[in-house]
Tab-separated table of C-alpha atoms in Angstrom:
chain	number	residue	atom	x	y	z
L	1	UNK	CA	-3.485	-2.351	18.575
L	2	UNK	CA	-2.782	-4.988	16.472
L	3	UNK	CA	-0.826	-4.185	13.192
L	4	UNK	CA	-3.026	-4.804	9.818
L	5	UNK	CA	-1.314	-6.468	7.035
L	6	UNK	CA	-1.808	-5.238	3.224
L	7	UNK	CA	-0.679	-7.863	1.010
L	8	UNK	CA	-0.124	-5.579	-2.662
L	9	UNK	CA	0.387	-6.517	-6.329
L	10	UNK	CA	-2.360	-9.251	-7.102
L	11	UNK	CA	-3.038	-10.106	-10.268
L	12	UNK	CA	-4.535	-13.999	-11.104
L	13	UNK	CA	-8.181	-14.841	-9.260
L	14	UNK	CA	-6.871	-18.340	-7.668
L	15	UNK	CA	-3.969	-16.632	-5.874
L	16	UNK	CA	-6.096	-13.955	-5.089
L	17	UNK	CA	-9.148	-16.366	-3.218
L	18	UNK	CA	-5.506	-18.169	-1.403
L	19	UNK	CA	-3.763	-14.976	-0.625
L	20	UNK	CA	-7.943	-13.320	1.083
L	21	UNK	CA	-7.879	-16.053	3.152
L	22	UNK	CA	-5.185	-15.881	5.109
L	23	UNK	CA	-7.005	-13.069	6.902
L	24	UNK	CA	-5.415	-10.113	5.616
L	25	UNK	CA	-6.621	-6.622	6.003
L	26	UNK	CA	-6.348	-4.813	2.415
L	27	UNK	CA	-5.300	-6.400	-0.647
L	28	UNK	CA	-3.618	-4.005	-2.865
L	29	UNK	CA	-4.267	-3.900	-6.965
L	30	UNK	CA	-2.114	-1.807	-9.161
L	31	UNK	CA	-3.135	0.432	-12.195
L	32	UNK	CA	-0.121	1.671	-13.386
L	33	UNK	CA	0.273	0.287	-16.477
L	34	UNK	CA	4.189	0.329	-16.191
L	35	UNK	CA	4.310	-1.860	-13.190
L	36	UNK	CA	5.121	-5.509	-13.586
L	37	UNK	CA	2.328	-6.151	-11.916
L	38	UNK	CA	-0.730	-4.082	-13.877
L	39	UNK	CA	-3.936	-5.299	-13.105
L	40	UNK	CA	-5.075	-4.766	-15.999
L	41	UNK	CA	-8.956	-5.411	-16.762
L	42	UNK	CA	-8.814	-9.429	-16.893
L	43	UNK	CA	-9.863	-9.697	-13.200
L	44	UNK	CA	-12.426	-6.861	-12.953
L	45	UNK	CA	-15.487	-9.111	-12.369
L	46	UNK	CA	-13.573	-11.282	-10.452
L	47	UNK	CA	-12.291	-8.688	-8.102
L	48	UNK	CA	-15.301	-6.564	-7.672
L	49	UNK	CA	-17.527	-9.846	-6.126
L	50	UNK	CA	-14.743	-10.274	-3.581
L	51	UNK	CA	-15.991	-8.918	-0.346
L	52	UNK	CA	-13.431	-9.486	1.989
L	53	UNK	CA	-10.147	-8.198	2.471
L	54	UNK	CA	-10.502	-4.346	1.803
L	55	UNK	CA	-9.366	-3.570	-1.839
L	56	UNK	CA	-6.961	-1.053	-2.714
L	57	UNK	CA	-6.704	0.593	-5.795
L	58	UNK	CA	-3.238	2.103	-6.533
L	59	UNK	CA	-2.378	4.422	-9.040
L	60	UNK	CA	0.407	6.810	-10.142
L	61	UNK	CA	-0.559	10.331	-11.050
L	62	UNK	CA	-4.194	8.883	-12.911
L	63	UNK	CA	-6.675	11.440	-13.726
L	64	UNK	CA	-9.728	11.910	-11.199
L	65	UNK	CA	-11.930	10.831	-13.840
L	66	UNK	CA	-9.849	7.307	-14.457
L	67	UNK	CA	-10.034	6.769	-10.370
L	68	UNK	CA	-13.656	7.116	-10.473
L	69	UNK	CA	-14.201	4.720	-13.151
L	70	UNK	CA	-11.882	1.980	-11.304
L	71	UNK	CA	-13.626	2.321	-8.011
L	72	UNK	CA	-17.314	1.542	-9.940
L	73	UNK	CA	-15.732	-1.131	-12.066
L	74	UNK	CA	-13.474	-3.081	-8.970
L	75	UNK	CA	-15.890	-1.855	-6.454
L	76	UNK	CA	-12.326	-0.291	-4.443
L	77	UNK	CA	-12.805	0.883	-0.856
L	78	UNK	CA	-9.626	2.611	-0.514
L	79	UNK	CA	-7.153	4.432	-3.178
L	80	UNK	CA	-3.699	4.850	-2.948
L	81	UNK	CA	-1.861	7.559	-4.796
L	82	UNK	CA	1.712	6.505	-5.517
L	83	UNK	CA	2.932	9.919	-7.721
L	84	UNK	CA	3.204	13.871	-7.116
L	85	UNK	CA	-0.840	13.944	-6.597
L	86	UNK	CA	-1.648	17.179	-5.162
L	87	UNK	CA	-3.379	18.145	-1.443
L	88	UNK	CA	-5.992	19.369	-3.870
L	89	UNK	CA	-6.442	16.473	-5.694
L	90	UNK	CA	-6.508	14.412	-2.693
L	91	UNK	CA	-9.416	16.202	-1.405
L	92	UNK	CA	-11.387	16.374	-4.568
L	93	UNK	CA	-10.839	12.490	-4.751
L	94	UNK	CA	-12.368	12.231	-1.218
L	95	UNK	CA	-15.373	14.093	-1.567
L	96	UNK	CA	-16.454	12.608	-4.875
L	97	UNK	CA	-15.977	9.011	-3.786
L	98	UNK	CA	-16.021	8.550	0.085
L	99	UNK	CA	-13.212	6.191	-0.275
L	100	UNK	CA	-10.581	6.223	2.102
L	101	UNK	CA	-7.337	7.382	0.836
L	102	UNK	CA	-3.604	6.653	1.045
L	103	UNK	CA	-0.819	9.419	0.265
L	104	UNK	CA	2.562	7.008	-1.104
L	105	UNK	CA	6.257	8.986	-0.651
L	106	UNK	CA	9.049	7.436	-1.439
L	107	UNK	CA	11.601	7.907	1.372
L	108	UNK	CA	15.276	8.485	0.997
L	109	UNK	CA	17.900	10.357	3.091
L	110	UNK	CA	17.270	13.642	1.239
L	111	UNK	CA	13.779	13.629	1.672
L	112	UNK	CA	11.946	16.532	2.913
L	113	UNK	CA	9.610	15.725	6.059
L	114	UNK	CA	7.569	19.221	6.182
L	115	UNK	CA	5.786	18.005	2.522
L	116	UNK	CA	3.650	15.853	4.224
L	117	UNK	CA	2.467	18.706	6.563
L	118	UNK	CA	-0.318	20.071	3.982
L	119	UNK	CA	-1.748	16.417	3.369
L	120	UNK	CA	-2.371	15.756	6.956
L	121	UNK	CA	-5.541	17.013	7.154
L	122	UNK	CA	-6.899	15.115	3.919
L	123	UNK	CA	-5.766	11.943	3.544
L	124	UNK	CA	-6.635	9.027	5.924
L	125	UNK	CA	-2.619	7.594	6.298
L	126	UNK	CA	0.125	7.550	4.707
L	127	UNK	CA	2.715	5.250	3.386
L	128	UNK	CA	5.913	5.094	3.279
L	129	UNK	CA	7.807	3.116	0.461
L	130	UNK	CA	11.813	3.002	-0.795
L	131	UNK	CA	12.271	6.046	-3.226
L	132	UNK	CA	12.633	4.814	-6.986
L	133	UNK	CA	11.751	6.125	-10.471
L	134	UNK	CA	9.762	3.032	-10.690
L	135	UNK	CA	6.925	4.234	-7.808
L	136	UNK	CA	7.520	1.032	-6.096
L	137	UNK	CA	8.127	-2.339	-6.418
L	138	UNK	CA	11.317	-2.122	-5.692
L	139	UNK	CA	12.140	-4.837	-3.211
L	140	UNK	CA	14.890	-2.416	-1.419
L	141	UNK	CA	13.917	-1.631	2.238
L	142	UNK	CA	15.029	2.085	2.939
L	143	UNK	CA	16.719	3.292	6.291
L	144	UNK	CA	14.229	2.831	8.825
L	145	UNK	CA	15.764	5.013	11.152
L	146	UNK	CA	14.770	7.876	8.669
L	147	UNK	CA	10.862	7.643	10.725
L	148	UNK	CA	12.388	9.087	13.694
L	149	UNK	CA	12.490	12.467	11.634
L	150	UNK	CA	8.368	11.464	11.122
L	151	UNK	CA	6.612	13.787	13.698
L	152	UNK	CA	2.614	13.959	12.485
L	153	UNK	CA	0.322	11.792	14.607
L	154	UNK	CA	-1.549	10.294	11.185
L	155	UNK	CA	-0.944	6.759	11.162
L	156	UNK	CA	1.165	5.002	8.131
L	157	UNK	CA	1.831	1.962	6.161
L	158	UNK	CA	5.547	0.601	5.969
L	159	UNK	CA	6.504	-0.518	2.604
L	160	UNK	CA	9.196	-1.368	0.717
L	161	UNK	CA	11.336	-4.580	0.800
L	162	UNK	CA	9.821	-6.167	3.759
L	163	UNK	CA	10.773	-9.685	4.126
L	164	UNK	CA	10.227	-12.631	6.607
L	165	UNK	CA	13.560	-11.527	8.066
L	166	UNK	CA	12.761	-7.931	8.955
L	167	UNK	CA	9.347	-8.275	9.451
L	168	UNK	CA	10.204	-8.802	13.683
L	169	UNK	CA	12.260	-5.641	13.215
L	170	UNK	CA	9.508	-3.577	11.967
L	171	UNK	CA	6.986	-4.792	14.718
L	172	UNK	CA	10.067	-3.769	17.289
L	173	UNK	CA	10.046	-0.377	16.487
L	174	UNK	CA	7.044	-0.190	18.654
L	175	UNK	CA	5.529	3.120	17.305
L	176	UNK	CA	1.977	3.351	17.882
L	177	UNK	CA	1.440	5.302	14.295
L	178	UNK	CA	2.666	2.209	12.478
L	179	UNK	CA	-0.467	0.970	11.681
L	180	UNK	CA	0.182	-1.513	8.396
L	181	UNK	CA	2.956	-3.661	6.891
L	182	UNK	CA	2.473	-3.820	3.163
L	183	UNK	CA	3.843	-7.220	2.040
L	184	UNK	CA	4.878	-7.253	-1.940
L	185	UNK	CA	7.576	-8.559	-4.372
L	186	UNK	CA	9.858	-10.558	-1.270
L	187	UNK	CA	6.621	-13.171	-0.893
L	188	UNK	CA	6.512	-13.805	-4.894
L	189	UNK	CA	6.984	-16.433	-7.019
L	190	UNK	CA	7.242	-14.276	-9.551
L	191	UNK	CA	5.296	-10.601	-10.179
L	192	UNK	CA	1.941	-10.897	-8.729
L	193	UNK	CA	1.818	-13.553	-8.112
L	194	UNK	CA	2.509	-14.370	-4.362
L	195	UNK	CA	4.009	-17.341	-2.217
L	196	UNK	CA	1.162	-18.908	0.165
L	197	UNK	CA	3.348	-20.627	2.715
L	198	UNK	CA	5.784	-18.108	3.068
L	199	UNK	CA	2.635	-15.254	3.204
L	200	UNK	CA	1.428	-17.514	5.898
L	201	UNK	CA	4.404	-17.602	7.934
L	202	UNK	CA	4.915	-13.874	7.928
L	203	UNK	CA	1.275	-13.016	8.562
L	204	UNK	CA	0.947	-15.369	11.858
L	205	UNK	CA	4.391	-13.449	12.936
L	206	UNK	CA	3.105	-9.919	12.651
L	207	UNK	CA	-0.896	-11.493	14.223
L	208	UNK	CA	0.362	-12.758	16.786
């Protein structure tokens, strides 16, 4: 199966229409309000006509309530929760909105393996991101090697400081269960706002 590519952090409407058609698969939109690059309401029209890549909402320990109201307003097909949100929650959020859902952990050498045991059953895949304070964003590719301790069949997003260098090293891990690379901050010009050609490159690399 071919991997999908999630391109994450938009912000501005013309990079947005450049970035959609380079045939990605979800294009990622961030409303945490500490990230560099928020969201924010500017784009909410603009972002809720566009039909095509799949839009992901991402968020960092929001209230149900807040999700809700972003999924009407940007018209969202998929959420992805990026703090401590709870199995609970994650079902909750499921049943009220049909979207699919995303469970973020930050990965580190320390990190515990048996917490994502309880979400298996509720969420739809999970990602897996460098661990920082900052819930992302960081540019910094953790230890890859740390998946081999990964033993759930539910199928994940990689994240965190993929570049057009490692990209061919992620594809050559060759695990069926990878089933996204989540392209961010190392195809910027500057936060959110991403680098066409160099987008390009990397997405006819991992299509091909």
């Amino acid at each position: 199966m071919a991997i999908k590519v999630k391109v994450c952090g938009m912000k501005y409407p013309d990079n947005i229409t450049a970035v959609a058609s380079l045939g990605i698969d979800y294009m990622g939109f961030i409303f945490y309000d500490q990230s560099k690059r928020y969201v924010g309401e500017s784009a909410s029209v603009f972002i809720k006509q566009l039909e095509h890549p799949s839009k992901v909402g991402v968020f960092v320990n929001a209230s149900l309530s807040e999700i809700l109201v972003k999924i009407a307003e940007f018209q969202l097909n998929v959420i992805q929760l990026h703090g401590n949100e709870s199995v609970e929650f994650c079902v909750e959020l499921k049943e009220k909105s049909g979207v699919t859902v995303i469970k973020a952990f930050g990965i580190d050498q320390d990190f515990d393996w048996a917490q994502l045991n309880p979400y298996a059953e509720v969420i739809d895949y999970f990602l897996f991101d460098t661990k920082s304070s900052s819930h992302g964003g960081t540019g910094i590719q953790f230890d890859w090697s740390l998946l081999d301790q990964y033993k759930l069949t539910n199928p994940y997003f990689l994240s965190g400081g993929l570049d057009p260098e490692n990209i061919k090293t992620a594809l050559e891990r060759n695990d069926p269960r990878l089933y996204a690379l989540d392209l961010n901050s190392k195809f910027e010009v500057e936060p959110g706002l991403k680098d066409i050609e160099l987008l390009s490159h990397s997405i006819n690399t991992i299509k091909k």
